[in-house]
Coordinates of C-alpha atoms in Angstrom, one line a residue:
Chain A
M8 CA 27.5 1.7 -6.6
I9 CA 23.9 3.7 -5.6
A10 CA 23.6 4.9 -2.5
L11 CA 20.6 4.0 -0.7
V12 CA 20.1 6.2 2.2
D13 CA 18.6 4.6 4.9
Y14 CA 17.2 7.7 7.7
G15 CA 14.6 5.2 9.4
A16 CA 11.7 6.1 7.6
G17 CA 10.1 2.5 8.1
N18 CA 10.4 0.0 5.5
L19 CA 13.0 -0.5 2.8
T20 CA 12.5 -4.5 2.2
S21 CA 10.7 -3.8 -0.9
V22 CA 13.0 -0.9 -2.3
R23 CA 15.7 -3.3 -1.8
K24 CA 14.1 -6.2 -3.4
A25 CA 13.0 -4.0 -6.5
F26 CA 16.6 -3.0 -7.3
T27 CA 18.3 -6.0 -6.6
T28 CA 15.4 -7.7 -9.1
L29 CA 16.6 -5.1 -11.6
G30 CA 20.0 -6.1 -11.0
A31 CA 21.6 -2.8 -9.4
T32 CA 24.1 -3.0 -6.4
F33 CA 23.4 -0.6 -3.5
F34 CA 24.6 0.2 -0.3
T35 CA 23.3 2.1 3.0
P36 CA 26.0 5.2 3.8
T37 CA 26.2 4.9 7.6
A38 CA 28.3 8.3 7.2
P39 CA 27.8 11.7 4.9
S40 CA 31.2 11.4 3.2
E41 CA 30.0 7.9 1.7
C42 CA 27.5 10.1 -0.4
A43 CA 30.7 11.5 -2.1
Q44 CA 32.0 8.5 -4.5
V45 CA 28.4 7.0 -5.3
Q46 CA 27.3 6.6 -9.0
A47 CA 23.6 7.9 -8.0
L48 CA 21.5 8.5 -4.8
V49 CA 18.1 7.2 -3.6
V50 CA 16.1 9.1 -1.0
P51 CA 13.2 5.9 0.0
G52 CA 10.7 7.0 2.6
V53 CA 7.2 6.2 3.5
G54 CA 5.7 7.7 6.7
H55 CA 6.0 11.0 8.3
F56 CA 8.0 14.0 6.7
G57 CA 9.6 15.0 10.2
A58 CA 11.8 11.4 10.2
T59 CA 13.8 13.4 7.4
A60 CA 15.1 15.3 10.5
A61 CA 17.8 12.4 10.3
L62 CA 19.3 13.6 7.4
D63 CA 20.6 16.9 9.1
A64 CA 22.8 19.7 7.7
P65 CA 25.9 17.6 7.1
W66 CA 23.8 14.9 5.1
R67 CA 22.2 17.6 3.1
D68 CA 25.4 19.1 1.9
A69 CA 26.7 16.0 1.2
I70 CA 24.1 14.7 -1.0
S71 CA 23.6 18.3 -2.7
S72 CA 27.3 18.7 -3.6
A73 CA 27.2 15.0 -5.2
V74 CA 23.8 16.5 -6.8
S75 CA 25.8 19.5 -8.0
R76 CA 28.5 17.0 -9.4
G77 CA 25.8 15.5 -11.9
T78 CA 25.3 12.3 -9.6
P79 CA 21.5 11.5 -10.1
L80 CA 19.5 11.6 -7.3
L81 CA 15.6 10.0 -7.1
G82 CA 13.8 10.8 -4.5
I83 CA 10.5 8.2 -3.7
C84 CA 7.6 9.2 -1.6
V85 CA 8.6 11.1 1.3
G86 CA 11.9 10.9 -0.4
M87 CA 10.7 13.2 -3.4
Q88 CA 9.0 15.5 -0.7
W89 CA 12.5 15.8 1.0
L90 CA 13.5 17.5 -2.5
F91 CA 11.5 20.5 -1.5
E92 CA 11.9 23.0 0.6
G93 CA 9.5 21.5 3.6
S94 CA 6.7 20.7 4.5
D95 CA 3.6 21.8 6.4
E96 CA 3.5 18.1 8.0
A97 CA 6.7 19.0 9.9
P98 CA 7.1 22.9 9.6
G99 CA 10.2 23.2 11.8
V100 CA 12.2 20.1 9.2
A101 CA 14.1 21.5 6.2
G102 CA 14.4 19.6 3.1
L103 CA 17.0 19.5 1.0
G104 CA 15.9 22.8 -1.0
A105 CA 16.8 21.2 -4.7
L106 CA 13.6 22.5 -6.1
P107 CA 11.9 25.3 -4.8
G108 CA 8.0 25.0 -3.4
R109 CA 6.8 23.6 -0.2
I110 CA 5.0 20.3 0.5
Q111 CA 1.3 20.8 1.6
R112 CA -1.8 18.3 2.4
L113 CA -4.4 17.1 0.2
D114 CA -8.0 18.4 0.6
S115 CA -10.2 15.7 1.5
N116 CA -13.5 16.0 -0.4
A117 CA -16.4 14.5 1.2
V118 CA -19.2 15.8 -1.3
D119 CA -17.4 13.3 -4.2
R120 CA -16.0 11.1 -1.1
L121 CA -12.5 11.7 -2.0
K122 CA -10.6 10.8 1.2
V123 CA -6.9 11.5 2.4
P124 CA -4.7 9.4 2.4
H125 CA -4.8 8.9 -0.9
V126 CA -4.1 5.7 -1.1
G127 CA -4.4 3.1 -3.7
W128 CA -4.1 3.3 -7.3
N129 CA -3.9 6.4 -9.9
A130 CA -2.9 8.5 -12.9
L131 CA 0.3 9.6 -14.2
D132 CA -0.9 12.6 -16.5
F133 CA 2.4 13.8 -18.7
E134 CA 2.8 17.3 -18.4
R135 CA 6.2 17.1 -20.7
P136 CA 8.7 14.3 -22.0
A137 CA 10.6 12.9 -19.4
R138 CA 13.6 10.4 -19.2
I139 CA 12.2 8.8 -16.1
L140 CA 8.9 8.3 -18.0
A141 CA 10.7 6.5 -20.7
G142 CA 8.5 3.4 -22.2
L143 CA 5.4 4.7 -20.1
T144 CA 2.1 6.8 -21.8
S145 CA 0.3 9.5 -20.2
G146 CA -2.3 7.6 -17.3
A147 CA 0.0 4.8 -16.5
Q148 CA -1.3 3.6 -13.2
V149 CA 0.5 3.5 -10.2
Y150 CA 0.6 3.1 -6.3
F151 CA 0.4 5.8 -4.1
T152 CA -0.1 5.9 -0.5
H153 CA 0.2 9.5 1.1
S154 CA -1.5 12.3 2.9
F155 CA 1.1 15.5 1.8
A156 CA 2.1 16.3 -1.9
A157 CA 4.6 18.7 -4.0
P158 CA 2.9 21.5 -5.8
V159 CA 3.2 21.5 -9.6
T160 CA 6.2 23.9 -10.8
D161 CA 8.6 23.7 -13.6
A162 CA 10.1 20.3 -12.5
C163 CA 6.8 18.7 -12.7
A164 CA 7.1 15.8 -15.6
A165 CA 3.5 14.1 -14.5
A166 CA 0.8 15.3 -12.3
T167 CA -2.2 13.1 -10.5
T168 CA -5.6 14.6 -9.5
H169 CA -7.1 13.8 -5.9
A170 CA -9.1 16.1 -4.9
N171 CA -6.0 18.6 -5.6
T172 CA -3.6 18.3 -8.3
F173 CA -0.2 17.7 -7.4
A174 CA 3.6 16.5 -8.9
S175 CA 3.6 12.9 -8.8
V176 CA 6.6 12.9 -11.0
V177 CA 9.4 15.8 -11.1
E178 CA 12.5 15.6 -13.3
R179 CA 15.1 18.5 -13.2
D180 CA 18.6 17.8 -14.7
N181 CA 19.7 14.9 -12.6
I182 CA 17.2 15.2 -9.8
F183 CA 14.0 13.1 -10.1
G184 CA 11.3 12.1 -8.1
V185 CA 8.1 10.1 -7.7
Q186 CA 5.5 10.6 -5.2
F187 CA 4.1 7.1 -5.9
H188 CA 5.9 3.8 -4.9
P189 CA 7.5 2.5 -8.4
E190 CA 8.6 -0.8 -6.0
K191 CA 4.6 -1.4 -5.5
S192 CA 3.5 -0.2 -9.0
S193 CA 4.0 -3.6 -10.9
D194 CA 5.5 -3.4 -14.5
A195 CA 5.0 0.4 -14.5
G196 CA 6.6 1.5 -11.3
L197 CA 9.8 -1.5 -12.3
R198 CA 9.8 0.5 -15.4
I199 CA 10.8 3.7 -13.5
L200 CA 13.4 2.0 -11.8
R201 CA 14.7 0.7 -14.8
N202 CA 14.8 3.9 -16.5
F203 CA 16.7 5.9 -13.4
L204 CA 19.2 2.9 -13.4
D205 CA 19.8 3.2 -17.6
L206 CA 20.4 6.9 -16.7
V207 CA 22.8 5.9 -13.9
K208 CA 24.7 3.4 -16.5
G209 CA 23.9 6.0 -19.1
P210 CA 26.6 8.2 -21.0
A211 CA 29.1 8.5 -17.9
Chain B
M18 CA -8.8 9.8 -10.6
L19 CA -8.3 7.2 -8.0
T20 CA -9.3 3.5 -8.7
K21 CA -11.2 1.0 -6.7
R22 CA -9.0 -1.8 -5.6
I23 CA -9.7 -5.5 -6.2
I24 CA -7.5 -7.4 -3.5
A25 CA -6.9 -11.0 -3.6
C26 CA -7.0 -12.9 0.1
L27 CA -4.7 -15.6 0.5
D28 CA -5.9 -17.4 3.6
V29 CA -2.8 -19.6 4.5
R30 CA -2.6 -22.3 6.7
D31 CA 0.9 -24.4 7.2
G32 CA 2.1 -22.5 3.8
Q33 CA -0.8 -23.8 1.7
V34 CA -4.1 -21.5 0.9
V35 CA -7.2 -22.8 2.0
K36 CA -10.7 -21.2 2.3
G37 CA -13.6 -21.7 4.5
V38 CA -17.4 -20.9 4.2
Q39 CA -18.4 -18.5 7.4
F40 CA -14.9 -19.1 8.7
Q41 CA -15.7 -23.5 8.9
E42 CA -15.0 -26.1 6.8
L43 CA -11.3 -25.4 5.2
K44 CA -10.5 -26.7 2.0
H45 CA -7.3 -26.5 0.0
A46 CA -7.0 -24.2 -2.6
G47 CA -3.1 -24.0 -3.8
D48 CA 0.2 -22.8 -3.4
P49 CA 0.5 -18.9 -2.3
A50 CA 3.1 -17.8 -4.6
E51 CA 1.6 -19.9 -7.6
L52 CA -1.2 -17.9 -7.3
S53 CA 0.1 -14.8 -6.6
R54 CA 2.1 -14.7 -9.6
R55 CA -1.5 -15.6 -11.4
Y56 CA -3.5 -12.9 -9.9
N57 CA -0.1 -10.2 -10.7
V58 CA -0.5 -10.9 -14.6
E59 CA -4.3 -10.7 -14.2
G60 CA -4.1 -7.3 -12.7
I61 CA -4.8 -7.6 -9.2
D62 CA -4.1 -4.3 -7.2
E63 CA -3.1 -5.9 -4.1
V64 CA -2.0 -9.4 -2.4
V65 CA -3.2 -9.9 1.6
I66 CA -1.9 -13.0 3.1
L67 CA -4.1 -13.8 6.0
D68 CA -2.4 -16.6 8.3
I69 CA -4.6 -18.9 9.8
T70 CA -2.0 -21.7 11.1
A71 CA -2.5 -22.6 14.8
T72 CA 0.7 -24.1 15.5
L73 CA 4.0 -22.8 17.3
E74 CA 6.2 -23.1 14.3
R75 CA 3.5 -20.3 12.4
R76 CA 6.1 -17.3 12.3
Q77 CA 8.4 -19.4 10.8
A78 CA 6.4 -21.0 8.2
L79 CA 5.1 -17.4 7.7
A80 CA 8.0 -15.5 7.1
K81 CA 8.6 -18.2 4.3
T82 CA 5.2 -17.8 2.4
I83 CA 5.3 -13.7 2.8
S84 CA 9.0 -14.1 1.2
A85 CA 8.2 -16.1 -1.4
V86 CA 5.5 -14.4 -2.6
A87 CA 7.0 -11.0 -2.1
H88 CA 9.3 -12.4 -4.7
E89 CA 6.3 -13.0 -7.4
I90 CA 4.9 -9.3 -7.0
F91 CA 5.7 -5.9 -6.8
L92 CA 2.3 -5.1 -5.5
P93 CA 1.4 -3.8 -2.0
L94 CA 1.6 -6.9 0.3
T95 CA -0.8 -7.3 3.6
V96 CA -0.1 -9.4 6.3
G97 CA -2.4 -10.6 8.9
G98 CA -3.9 -13.0 11.2
G99 CA -1.8 -13.4 14.5
I100 CA 0.0 -10.4 14.2
R101 CA 0.2 -9.7 18.5
T102 CA 2.9 -8.1 19.3
E103 CA 5.7 -5.3 18.0
E104 CA 7.9 -8.5 17.1
D105 CA 5.4 -10.2 15.2
A106 CA 4.4 -7.3 13.0
D107 CA 8.3 -6.6 12.6
A108 CA 8.7 -10.5 11.4
A109 CA 6.0 -10.1 8.9
V110 CA 7.6 -6.7 7.4
E111 CA 11.4 -7.8 7.8
A112 CA 9.8 -10.8 5.4
G113 CA 8.7 -8.7 2.5
A114 CA 5.2 -7.1 4.1
D115 CA 4.2 -3.5 3.0
K116 CA 1.4 -3.3 5.5
V117 CA 0.2 -5.2 8.7
S118 CA -3.5 -6.2 9.4
L119 CA -4.4 -6.0 13.0
N120 CA -7.3 -7.8 14.7
T121 CA -7.7 -9.2 17.9
A122 CA -4.7 -7.5 19.5
A123 CA -6.2 -4.1 18.8
L124 CA -8.9 -4.5 20.6
R125 CA -7.4 -5.8 23.0
N126 CA -4.5 -3.2 23.1
P127 CA -5.0 0.0 20.7
G128 CA -1.8 1.3 21.8
L129 CA -0.1 -1.3 19.2
I130 CA -1.9 0.3 16.5
T131 CA -0.1 4.0 18.1
T132 CA 3.1 2.3 18.0
L133 CA 3.3 0.5 14.7
A134 CA 2.0 3.8 13.2
K135 CA 4.6 5.5 14.6
R136 CA 7.5 3.1 13.7
Y137 CA 6.5 2.4 10.1
G138 CA 3.8 5.2 9.4
S139 CA -0.2 4.9 9.3
Q140 CA 0.0 3.4 5.7
A141 CA 1.4 0.0 7.1
V142 CA -1.1 -0.1 10.0
I143 CA -4.9 -2.1 8.3
V144 CA -7.3 -2.7 11.6
A145 CA -9.4 -5.9 10.6
I146 CA -12.7 -5.6 11.6
D147 CA -14.8 -8.9 11.5
A148 CA -18.4 -8.0 12.1
K149 CA -21.9 -9.7 12.0
R150 CA -25.2 -7.9 12.2
R151 CA -27.6 -7.4 15.2
D152 CA -30.7 -5.8 15.4
D153 CA -29.0 -2.8 17.0
G154 CA -26.1 -2.9 14.5
F155 CA -23.1 -4.2 13.9
A156 CA -21.5 -6.5 16.6
V157 CA -17.3 -7.2 16.4
Y158 CA -16.1 -10.4 17.0
V159 CA -12.6 -11.3 17.4
R160 CA -10.7 -15.0 18.0
S161 CA -11.3 -15.9 14.4
G162 CA -14.9 -15.0 14.5
T163 CA -15.5 -16.8 17.8
S164 CA -16.4 -14.6 20.7
D165 CA -18.3 -11.3 20.8
A166 CA -16.2 -8.4 21.5
A167 CA -19.2 -6.1 22.7
R168 CA -18.2 -3.6 20.5
D169 CA -20.0 -1.9 18.0
A170 CA -17.9 -2.0 14.4
V171 CA -18.6 1.6 13.4
E172 CA -17.5 2.9 16.5
W173 CA -14.7 0.9 16.6
A174 CA -13.5 2.0 12.9
R175 CA -13.9 5.8 14.4
Q176 CA -11.1 4.7 17.2
A177 CA -9.3 2.8 15.2
E178 CA -8.7 5.8 12.8
E179 CA -7.8 8.0 16.0
H180 CA -5.3 5.5 17.1
G181 CA -3.3 5.8 13.7
A182 CA -4.8 2.8 11.3
G183 CA -4.0 4.1 8.0
E184 CA -7.2 1.6 6.5
I185 CA -10.2 -0.6 8.0
L186 CA -10.6 -4.1 6.5
L187 CA -14.0 -4.8 7.3
T188 CA -15.6 -8.3 7.1
S189 CA -19.1 -9.4 7.4
M190 CA -19.0 -12.7 9.2
D191 CA -22.5 -13.1 8.0
R192 CA -21.5 -13.3 4.4
D193 CA -17.9 -14.7 4.2
G194 CA -17.3 -17.5 1.9
T195 CA -21.5 -17.6 0.7
R196 CA -21.2 -15.5 -2.6
A197 CA -23.8 -13.9 -1.7
G198 CA -23.0 -10.5 -1.9
F199 CA -21.3 -8.0 0.1
D200 CA -22.8 -6.2 3.3
C201 CA -23.2 -3.2 1.5
E202 CA -25.4 -1.5 4.5
M203 CA -22.7 -2.3 7.2
T204 CA -19.8 -1.4 4.5
A205 CA -21.1 2.3 3.5
A206 CA -22.1 2.6 7.6
V207 CA -18.2 2.1 8.4
S208 CA -16.9 4.0 5.2
D209 CA -19.1 7.0 6.0
A210 CA -17.5 7.2 9.4
V211 CA -13.7 7.2 8.8
N212 CA -11.8 9.0 6.5
I213 CA -9.3 6.5 5.6
P214 CA -10.1 4.0 3.1
V215 CA -12.5 0.9 4.0
I216 CA -11.5 -2.5 2.4
A217 CA -14.9 -4.5 1.9
S218 CA -14.8 -8.2 2.5
G219 CA -16.8 -11.6 2.9
G220 CA -19.8 -12.3 0.2
A221 CA -18.4 -12.0 -3.4
G222 CA -19.5 -14.6 -5.6
T223 CA -20.7 -12.6 -9.0
F224 CA -19.2 -9.1 -10.9
E225 CA -22.0 -7.7 -9.9
H226 CA -21.4 -8.0 -6.2
F227 CA -18.4 -6.0 -6.9
A228 CA -20.2 -3.2 -8.6
D229 CA -22.7 -3.0 -5.8
V230 CA -20.3 -2.5 -2.8
F231 CA -18.2 -0.2 -4.7
T232 CA -21.0 2.3 -5.2
A233 CA -24.4 1.2 -2.5
G234 CA -21.2 0.3 0.0
H235 CA -19.1 3.1 -0.4
A236 CA -15.9 0.6 -0.7
D237 CA -12.8 2.0 -1.5
A238 CA -11.7 -1.5 -2.2
A239 CA -13.1 -5.0 -2.5
L240 CA -11.6 -8.3 -1.1
A241 CA -12.1 -11.5 -2.3
A242 CA -10.9 -15.3 -2.1
S243 CA -12.6 -18.2 -3.4
I244 CA -14.0 -16.2 -6.7
F245 CA -10.8 -16.1 -7.8
H246 CA -8.9 -19.3 -6.5
Y247 CA -10.4 -21.6 -8.6
A248 CA -9.7 -19.5 -11.9
E249 CA -13.9 -19.4 -12.2
S250 CA -13.3 -15.1 -12.8
S251 CA -10.8 -13.8 -13.7
V252 CA -9.5 -10.3 -12.3
A253 CA -9.5 -8.7 -15.8
D254 CA -12.7 -9.7 -16.5
L255 CA -13.9 -8.3 -13.2
K256 CA -11.9 -4.6 -13.9
R257 CA -13.5 -4.4 -17.3
Y258 CA -16.9 -5.2 -16.3
L259 CA -16.9 -2.5 -13.4
R260 CA -14.8 -0.1 -16.0
D261 CA -18.2 -0.9 -18.3
R262 CA -20.2 0.4 -15.4
G263 CA -18.3 3.5 -15.1
I264 CA -16.2 2.5 -11.9
P265 CA -12.6 3.4 -12.2
T266 CA -10.5 0.5 -12.4
R267 CA -6.4 -0.1 -13.3
L268 CA -6.6 -2.0 -16.5

């Protein structure tokens, strides 16, 4: 069973629909203790980083300890940002801190008419091979909608450029994150979700 | 590089796709789920359902249509038309919409934009503006284009952004259904005035019209209906045409 962590950040209908289509069974934990026995954790999210404040210290501890036992964790959009230490969007709110670095606002660029929020389909430029990107090729297009983004660090598996170059896919051990919305990225997005599910089913 | 989006619009009445000319003379154009499936295969970037049903049962019928389309495609899905309250928006989201498009209700009560942006995030709130050219600018119309809102489109787009809108869907009423080309001047005026994406709508007739609105019109996305519905032109052909002209698209 996969835990789909719902902390009230917007609409999870699309994420649920995508996982259902891929044959996954999931539930929404109502207390941190319910994260202990799960096969995998998914932290979705749209909207504002401030909403992750609902994932307070007991939630962070429960998720961190599941991750340290090897449970795969996938963060989507704000859920990926939350894997880092924190965000300039909500400076007082702590992230999980599983990955080093801070989330920063993308720069807009009036000369090239690059608007922020970054909304639409953009390319994944692969930085290195990654399990979460199996079956895709560098340049694959996925759907983004966000104003803040993660720095390119060692964890970065693919980067995307919109005024700034930012980490659009991160992968380190059993921690995975995608800044875009795989559930709205047609075949490429479904492939990424399936790759995650395969890792969950994998050698366990 | 961020690509220019091609969006298919389904004007839905009583569960069926219809299409009019300058907001009049409706004709049947097919089943929403079936059309969405075809567009997805052809590489459409997003789908918009605009509900133009006038009956009391509309909300239930709309939820059914949204859910049927949402099961066909894993693409951003926007629902608009008659979304007047938080409850209307909730019902659309619950049925599978990723974004809601507000029109008359946003003008009457801009606080609704803010309320929905706080609840679902700005990315989920589109403000739709129907506008006509006038000597002194671009006049906003409401109530399906029947009444003059006494507002300027550029100024209203700016305010909608301040209230928390994530995108602007700008329809030229002069061009709607005419296939005479997008109103590039109006689109550029609005697009240059805001920092959120502007979706151009109304007037698509040829591939060249799309190229024009992405270059001269400064549009971030272009929406069309009839050019795609009757399978005269495929989305894939359009995207290849644009790419050959140096306009980035998802292929």
